[in-house]
Amino acid sequence: MKKIAVVTDSASGVDQAYKEKHDVKVLPMSVIINGVAYRDGIDATTGEIYDMLKESGEGAKTSQPTIGEFMEIYEALEADDDYEAVIAIHASSELTGTYQSSISASEGMSKPVYVIDSRIGSYPMKQMVEHAVEARESDRDIEEVVEEIREMTEQTQLYLLPQSFNQMRKSGRISASQSMLASVLNIHLKLEFDDGKVVVGEKLRTKKKIYNAVLANLEAHVKEESVKTLGIVHAGSSSLVDEWKQKIEERLPQVDLVVEPLVTVAGVHTGHGTVGFGFTKGR
């Protein structure tokens, strides 16, 4: 039986085991440290990249797959008679050009191709990929599945809590003076997504205040938007994850928790120690 090809990029956090089991085509993003590019999950593991960032993250940046890599994927799918159509899900077009590159590379396809801008990344984007895979394996109508994923892009959120401003300064996201001032004033940030962009959601003094604010936000989402599964993502910070898990389980025992690494193309900007929370309303 012919099937639907599912394509994504490594900003979704799809790991090697899931990729192989469910036949998902993953285009690797790259993290550039000290002038050396490491393709996510190919040239270095997530843990290795975070270790390098912790030791030497000055000027670290990210790079998307080349148009040639996109062309290679689509040409292979075009030639493979086992596939009848393609669903491609990519990181927010406000943060990277993978969505536009995917559209450009797929223009010559004779098979139907549905390229979706997730408007986010990490765990909520992975949920979209998983939905595409589950729907494909149940042999559902592709147009209906694509519409459901497009609806999901309007129902997601990802909160990120950088543990320090050091890597944000190193990657050029904030200036040295801003980093110093925030450190002196003991300021803690909650970053979040708004229309595909990363913005500062809250800026509070003391860690306790930011913890309480995030827990209150998560509780509201669970109760008012029927969030059933919460992804806890982390950049090499397992001890903090344990602390957060305990707090969330005490306050929201009905929620299923999934713990996984924060995608490195996000962690390169927010830094080692970042903890995040991703979810899709109603899921």
mmCIF file of C-alpha atoms in Angstrom:
data_model
loop_
_atom_site.group_PDB
_atom_site.id
_atom_site.type_symbol
_atom_site.label_atom_id
_atom_site.label_comp_id
_atom_site.label_asym_id
_atom_site.label_seq_id
_atom_site.Cartn_x
_atom_site.Cartn_y
_atom_site.Cartn_z
ATOM 1 C CA MET A 1 0.000 0.000 0.000
ATOM 2 C CA LYS A 2 1.309 3.465 -0.855
ATOM 3 C CA LYS A 3 1.913 5.806 2.051
ATOM 4 C CA ILE A 4 2.448 9.411 3.052
ATOM 5 C CA ALA A 5 6.034 10.614 3.581
ATOM 6 C CA VAL A 6 6.574 12.727 6.704
ATOM 7 C CA VAL A 7 9.410 15.274 6.536
ATOM 8 C CA THR A 8 10.656 17.585 9.288
ATOM 9 C CA ASP A 9 13.832 19.268 10.535
ATOM 10 C CA SER A 10 15.761 18.590 13.732
ATOM 11 C CA ALA A 11 14.165 21.576 15.485
ATOM 12 C CA SER A 12 11.292 19.137 16.127
ATOM 13 C CA GLY A 13 13.434 17.048 18.474
ATOM 14 C CA VAL A 14 12.529 13.796 16.696
ATOM 15 C CA ASP A 15 15.164 11.314 17.860
ATOM 16 C CA GLN A 16 16.921 8.588 15.884
ATOM 17 C CA ALA A 17 14.842 5.734 17.298
ATOM 18 C CA TYR A 18 11.502 7.392 16.428
ATOM 19 C CA LYS A 19 12.807 8.448 13.026
ATOM 20 C CA GLU A 20 13.792 4.897 12.116
ATOM 21 C CA LYS A 21 10.729 3.195 13.573
ATOM 22 C CA HIS A 22 8.223 5.476 11.857
ATOM 23 C CA ASP A 23 10.113 6.382 8.683
ATOM 24 C CA VAL A 24 10.347 10.140 9.292
ATOM 25 C CA LYS A 25 12.735 12.139 7.097
ATOM 26 C CA VAL A 26 14.646 14.585 9.333
ATOM 27 C CA LEU A 27 16.777 17.384 7.894
ATOM 28 C CA PRO A 28 19.522 18.262 10.404
ATOM 29 C CA MET A 29 20.015 21.824 11.601
ATOM 30 C CA SER A 30 23.585 22.760 12.549
ATOM 31 C CA VAL A 31 25.155 24.416 15.573
ATOM 32 C CA ILE A 32 28.371 26.326 14.886
ATOM 33 C CA ILE A 33 30.827 26.485 17.800
ATOM 34 C CA ASN A 34 34.307 27.963 17.444
ATOM 35 C CA GLY A 35 33.857 28.012 13.681
ATOM 36 C CA VAL A 36 33.012 24.299 13.454
ATOM 37 C CA ALA A 37 29.549 23.217 12.281
ATOM 38 C CA TYR A 38 27.984 20.225 14.036
ATOM 39 C CA ARG A 39 24.931 18.721 12.354
ATOM 40 C CA ASP A 40 22.347 17.973 15.021
ATOM 41 C CA GLY A 41 22.332 14.270 15.842
ATOM 42 C CA ILE A 42 24.895 13.417 13.150
ATOM 43 C CA ASP A 43 28.219 15.075 13.945
ATOM 44 C CA ALA A 44 27.526 15.400 17.673
ATOM 45 C CA THR A 45 24.884 14.317 20.155
ATOM 46 C CA THR A 46 22.665 16.805 21.948
ATOM 47 C CA GLY A 47 24.604 16.231 25.181
ATOM 48 C CA GLU A 48 27.953 16.791 23.467
ATOM 49 C CA ILE A 49 26.752 20.058 21.932
ATOM 50 C CA TYR A 50 25.534 21.350 25.306
ATOM 51 C CA ASP A 51 28.847 20.410 26.912
ATOM 52 C CA MET A 52 30.681 22.401 24.223
ATOM 53 C CA LEU A 53 28.356 25.361 24.695
ATOM 54 C CA LYS A 54 28.947 25.300 28.436
ATOM 55 C CA GLU A 55 32.714 25.317 27.991
ATOM 56 C CA SER A 56 33.041 27.581 24.968
ATOM 57 C CA GLY A 57 29.922 29.143 23.517
ATOM 58 C CA GLU A 58 31.319 32.517 22.476
ATOM 59 C CA GLY A 59 29.782 33.529 19.149
ATOM 60 C CA ALA A 60 27.918 30.227 18.783
ATOM 61 C CA LYS A 61 25.210 30.299 16.132
ATOM 62 C CA THR A 62 22.917 28.047 14.154
ATOM 63 C CA SER A 63 22.553 27.148 10.499
ATOM 64 C CA GLN A 64 19.685 25.593 8.580
ATOM 65 C CA PRO A 65 20.011 22.730 6.066
ATOM 66 C CA THR A 66 21.168 23.777 2.596
ATOM 67 C CA ILE A 67 18.743 23.973 -0.316
ATOM 68 C CA GLY A 68 20.708 21.076 -1.788
ATOM 69 C CA GLU A 69 19.802 18.889 1.190
ATOM 70 C CA PHE A 70 16.139 19.757 0.719
ATOM 71 C CA MET A 71 16.365 18.997 -3.001
ATOM 72 C CA GLU A 72 17.941 15.632 -2.261
ATOM 73 C CA ILE A 73 15.091 14.660 0.071
ATOM 74 C CA TYR A 74 12.364 15.690 -2.365
ATOM 75 C CA GLU A 75 14.041 14.118 -5.394
ATOM 76 C CA ALA A 76 14.302 10.809 -3.532
ATOM 77 C CA LEU A 77 10.624 10.986 -2.535
ATOM 78 C CA GLU A 78 9.605 11.869 -6.082
ATOM 79 C CA ALA A 79 11.437 8.815 -7.414
ATOM 80 C CA ASP A 80 10.085 6.436 -4.764
ATOM 81 C CA ASP A 81 6.810 4.914 -5.927
ATOM 82 C CA ASP A 82 6.007 3.761 -2.379
ATOM 83 C CA TYR A 83 5.040 7.335 -1.471
ATOM 84 C CA GLU A 84 1.992 9.057 -2.895
ATOM 85 C CA ALA A 85 2.218 12.419 -1.068
ATOM 86 C CA VAL A 86 4.323 14.376 1.442
ATOM 87 C CA ILE A 87 3.574 16.224 4.673
ATOM 88 C CA ALA A 88 6.494 18.469 5.731
ATOM 89 C CA ILE A 89 6.483 20.200 9.128
ATOM 90 C CA HIS A 90 9.143 22.823 9.848
ATOM 91 C CA ALA A 91 10.295 25.209 12.575
ATOM 92 C CA SER A 92 8.767 28.676 12.814
ATOM 93 C CA SER A 93 9.392 30.737 9.675
ATOM 94 C CA GLU A 94 10.003 33.714 11.975
ATOM 95 C CA LEU A 95 13.147 32.022 13.307
ATOM 96 C CA THR A 96 14.591 30.059 10.380
ATOM 97 C CA GLY A 97 14.243 29.652 6.630
ATOM 98 C CA THR A 98 13.571 25.893 6.625
ATOM 99 C CA TYR A 99 9.873 26.370 5.831
ATOM 100 C CA GLN A 100 10.596 28.539 2.793
ATOM 101 C CA SER A 101 13.430 26.265 1.628
ATOM 102 C CA SER A 102 11.104 23.287 1.847
ATOM 103 C CA ILE A 103 8.507 25.052 -0.269
ATOM 104 C CA SER A 104 11.098 26.028 -2.886
ATOM 105 C CA ALA A 105 12.627 22.553 -3.080
ATOM 106 C CA SER A 106 9.241 20.849 -3.425
ATOM 107 C CA GLU A 107 7.931 23.000 -6.279
ATOM 108 C CA GLY A 108 8.917 20.506 -8.976
ATOM 109 C CA MET A 109 7.163 17.563 -7.315
ATOM 110 C CA SER A 110 4.411 15.794 -9.247
ATOM 111 C CA LYS A 111 3.104 14.287 -5.998
ATOM 112 C CA PRO A 112 1.064 16.436 -3.593
ATOM 113 C CA VAL A 113 3.246 18.176 -1.003
ATOM 114 C CA TYR A 114 1.853 19.955 2.072
ATOM 115 C CA VAL A 115 4.466 22.172 3.744
ATOM 116 C CA ILE A 116 3.436 23.412 7.195
ATOM 117 C CA ASP A 117 4.926 26.261 9.227
ATOM 118 C CA SER A 118 4.693 24.977 12.814
ATOM 119 C CA ARG A 119 5.106 28.543 14.177
ATOM 120 C CA ILE A 120 7.152 27.005 16.990
ATOM 121 C CA GLY A 121 9.798 24.321 17.657
ATOM 122 C CA SER A 122 10.833 21.607 20.130
ATOM 123 C CA TYR A 123 8.183 19.481 21.862
ATOM 124 C CA PRO A 124 5.015 21.121 20.421
ATOM 125 C CA MET A 125 6.445 20.773 16.907
ATOM 126 C CA LYS A 126 7.245 17.130 17.648
ATOM 127 C CA GLN A 127 3.595 16.632 18.625
ATOM 128 C CA MET A 128 2.624 17.748 15.114
ATOM 129 C CA VAL A 129 5.019 15.236 13.564
ATOM 130 C CA GLU A 130 3.638 12.495 15.819
ATOM 131 C CA HIS A 131 0.088 13.421 14.810
ATOM 132 C CA ALA A 132 1.029 13.135 11.134
ATOM 133 C CA VAL A 133 2.614 9.717 11.733
ATOM 134 C CA GLU A 134 -0.325 8.394 13.766
ATOM 135 C CA ALA A 135 -2.836 9.624 11.191
ATOM 136 C CA ARG A 136 -0.812 8.135 8.327
ATOM 137 C CA GLU A 137 -0.657 4.760 10.036
ATOM 138 C CA SER A 138 -4.448 4.799 10.475
ATOM 139 C CA ASP A 139 -4.838 5.456 6.725
ATOM 140 C CA ARG A 140 -6.867 8.646 7.165
ATOM 141 C CA ASP A 141 -7.588 11.227 4.481
ATOM 142 C CA ILE A 142 -4.516 13.425 4.022
ATOM 143 C CA GLU A 143 -6.437 16.695 3.560
ATOM 144 C CA GLU A 144 -8.157 16.196 6.897
ATOM 145 C CA VAL A 145 -4.845 15.429 8.624
ATOM 146 C CA VAL A 146 -3.144 18.502 7.154
ATOM 147 C CA GLU A 147 -6.001 20.707 8.331
ATOM 148 C CA GLU A 148 -5.730 19.273 11.853
ATOM 149 C CA ILE A 149 -1.989 19.989 11.958
ATOM 150 C CA ARG A 150 -2.539 23.540 10.712
ATOM 151 C CA GLU A 151 -5.055 23.993 13.543
ATOM 152 C CA MET A 152 -2.454 22.676 15.999
ATOM 153 C CA THR A 153 -0.062 25.469 14.969
ATOM 154 C CA GLU A 154 -2.532 27.917 16.532
ATOM 155 C CA GLN A 155 -2.838 25.933 19.756
ATOM 156 C CA THR A 156 0.744 25.517 20.951
ATOM 157 C CA GLN A 157 3.048 27.204 23.431
ATOM 158 C CA LEU A 158 6.622 26.794 24.624
ATOM 159 C CA TYR A 159 7.960 28.535 27.710
ATOM 160 C CA LEU A 160 11.737 28.735 28.170
ATOM 161 C CA LEU A 161 13.552 29.686 31.372
ATOM 162 C CA PRO A 162 17.224 30.561 30.787
ATOM 163 C CA GLN A 163 19.248 29.907 33.944
ATOM 164 C CA SER A 164 21.669 32.742 33.209
ATOM 165 C CA PHE A 165 22.232 35.431 30.629
ATOM 166 C CA ASN A 166 25.736 34.229 29.840
ATOM 167 C CA GLN A 167 24.963 32.218 26.685
ATOM 168 C CA MET A 168 22.433 34.788 25.485
ATOM 169 C CA ARG A 169 25.289 37.287 25.638
ATOM 170 C CA LYS A 170 27.721 34.890 23.932
ATOM 171 C CA SER A 171 25.311 34.212 21.065
ATOM 172 C CA GLY A 172 24.663 37.935 20.613
ATOM 173 C CA ARG A 173 21.029 37.897 21.777
ATOM 174 C CA ILE A 174 21.712 40.491 24.478
ATOM 175 C CA SER A 175 24.583 42.894 25.089
ATOM 176 C CA ALA A 176 27.272 42.528 27.753
ATOM 177 C CA SER A 177 25.844 45.507 29.660
ATOM 178 C CA GLN A 178 22.327 44.023 29.604
ATOM 179 C CA SER A 179 23.685 40.718 30.875
ATOM 180 C CA MET A 180 25.583 42.412 33.694
ATOM 181 C CA LEU A 181 22.604 44.538 34.730
ATOM 182 C CA ALA A 182 20.267 41.527 34.784
ATOM 183 C CA SER A 183 22.749 39.596 36.896
ATOM 184 C CA VAL A 184 23.181 42.422 39.384
ATOM 185 C CA LEU A 185 19.420 42.899 39.713
ATOM 186 C CA ASN A 186 18.819 39.116 39.943
ATOM 187 C CA ILE A 187 16.357 39.202 37.058
ATOM 188 C CA HIS A 188 14.813 35.987 35.718
ATOM 189 C CA LEU A 189 13.085 35.725 32.340
ATOM 190 C CA LYS A 190 10.311 33.590 30.968
ATOM 191 C CA LEU A 191 10.549 33.449 27.180
ATOM 192 C CA GLU A 192 7.532 32.339 25.153
ATOM 193 C CA PHE A 193 6.198 32.194 21.604
ATOM 194 C CA ASP A 194 3.928 34.838 20.146
ATOM 195 C CA ASP A 195 2.876 34.474 16.504
ATOM 196 C CA GLY A 196 5.961 32.423 15.724
ATOM 197 C CA LYS A 197 8.410 34.765 17.449
ATOM 198 C CA VAL A 198 10.232 34.368 20.766
ATOM 199 C CA VAL A 199 9.329 37.185 23.153
ATOM 200 C CA VAL A 200 9.856 37.974 26.832
ATOM 201 C CA GLY A 201 6.701 36.848 28.608
ATOM 202 C CA GLU A 202 7.654 37.812 32.139
ATOM 203 C CA LYS A 203 10.626 39.453 33.796
ATOM 204 C CA LEU A 204 10.766 38.942 37.572
ATOM 205 C CA ARG A 205 13.207 39.348 40.444
ATOM 206 C CA THR A 206 14.105 36.132 42.280
ATOM 207 C CA LYS A 207 13.852 32.549 41.093
ATOM 208 C CA LYS A 208 10.941 31.823 43.417
ATOM 209 C CA LYS A 209 8.751 34.432 41.729
ATOM 210 C CA ILE A 210 9.431 33.124 38.226
ATOM 211 C CA TYR A 211 8.789 29.535 39.398
ATOM 212 C CA ASN A 212 5.444 30.522 40.899
ATOM 213 C CA ALA A 213 4.476 32.506 37.798
ATOM 214 C CA VAL A 214 5.239 29.581 35.477
ATOM 215 C CA LEU A 215 3.400 27.080 37.661
ATOM 216 C CA ALA A 216 0.370 29.365 37.709
ATOM 217 C CA ASN A 217 0.516 29.683 33.909
ATOM 218 C CA LEU A 218 0.722 25.917 33.446
ATOM 219 C CA GLU A 219 -2.129 25.316 35.869
ATOM 220 C CA ALA A 220 -4.307 27.768 33.949
ATOM 221 C CA HIS A 221 -3.531 26.074 30.623
ATOM 222 C CA VAL A 222 -4.371 22.649 32.026
ATOM 223 C CA LYS A 223 -7.658 23.745 33.548
ATOM 224 C CA GLU A 224 -8.862 26.186 30.888
ATOM 225 C CA GLU A 225 -7.466 24.624 27.700
ATOM 226 C CA SER A 226 -7.590 20.916 28.517
ATOM 227 C CA VAL A 227 -3.837 20.345 28.260
ATOM 228 C CA LYS A 228 -3.278 16.646 28.944
ATOM 229 C CA THR A 229 0.426 16.193 28.163
ATOM 230 C CA LEU A 230 3.239 18.540 29.093
ATOM 231 C CA GLY A 231 6.707 18.296 27.627
ATOM 232 C CA ILE A 232 9.550 19.312 29.943
ATOM 233 C CA VAL A 233 12.603 20.146 27.845
ATOM 234 C CA HIS A 234 16.064 20.851 29.187
ATOM 235 C CA ALA A 235 19.520 21.903 28.054
ATOM 236 C CA GLY A 236 21.725 19.608 30.126
ATOM 237 C CA SER A 237 19.933 20.340 33.400
ATOM 238 C CA SER A 238 18.616 17.028 34.758
ATOM 239 C CA SER A 239 18.673 18.159 38.412
ATOM 240 C CA LEU A 240 16.416 21.112 37.621
ATOM 241 C CA VAL A 241 14.099 18.819 35.670
ATOM 242 C CA ASP A 242 13.647 16.589 38.725
ATOM 243 C CA GLU A 243 12.784 19.638 40.800
ATOM 244 C CA TRP A 244 10.227 20.848 38.256
ATOM 245 C CA LYS A 245 8.714 17.392 37.825
ATOM 246 C CA GLN A 246 8.062 17.181 41.539
ATOM 247 C CA LYS A 247 6.451 20.616 41.642
ATOM 248 C CA ILE A 248 4.213 19.908 38.635
ATOM 249 C CA GLU A 249 3.201 16.423 39.810
ATOM 250 C CA GLU A 250 2.168 17.867 43.170
ATOM 251 C CA ARG A 251 0.155 20.672 41.602
ATOM 252 C CA LEU A 252 -1.135 18.947 38.440
ATOM 253 C CA PRO A 253 -1.251 15.197 39.102
ATOM 254 C CA GLN A 254 -3.637 14.600 36.175
ATOM 255 C CA VAL A 255 -1.086 15.708 33.563
ATOM 256 C CA ASP A 256 1.192 13.291 31.712
ATOM 257 C CA LEU A 257 4.803 14.490 31.697
ATOM 258 C CA VAL A 258 7.303 13.847 28.902
ATOM 259 C CA VAL A 259 10.949 14.752 29.540
ATOM 260 C CA GLU A 260 13.394 15.250 26.681
ATOM 261 C CA PRO A 261 16.342 17.462 25.665
ATOM 262 C CA LEU A 262 15.682 20.958 24.390
ATOM 263 C CA VAL A 263 16.556 21.094 20.691
ATOM 264 C CA THR A 264 20.096 22.430 20.351
ATOM 265 C CA VAL A 265 19.193 25.174 17.881
ATOM 266 C CA ALA A 266 17.183 26.747 20.703
ATOM 267 C CA GLY A 267 19.656 25.918 23.462
ATOM 268 C CA VAL A 268 22.508 27.606 21.607
ATOM 269 C CA HIS A 269 20.757 30.926 22.288
ATOM 270 C CA THR A 270 19.222 30.326 25.729
ATOM 271 C CA GLY A 271 22.201 28.435 27.148
ATOM 272 C CA HIS A 272 23.134 25.402 29.209
ATOM 273 C CA GLY A 273 20.741 24.890 32.111
ATOM 274 C CA THR A 274 17.644 26.165 30.319
ATOM 275 C CA VAL A 275 14.399 24.419 31.237
ATOM 276 C CA GLY A 276 11.257 24.689 29.141
ATOM 277 C CA PHE A 277 7.631 23.577 29.010
ATOM 278 C CA GLY A 278 5.819 22.822 25.767
ATOM 279 C CA PHE A 279 2.247 21.777 25.073
ATOM 280 C CA THR A 280 -0.662 21.834 22.653
ATOM 281 C CA LYS A 281 -4.108 22.838 23.837
ATOM 282 C CA GLY A 282 -6.502 19.922 24.078
ATOM 283 C CA ARG A 283 -3.708 17.317 23.869
#
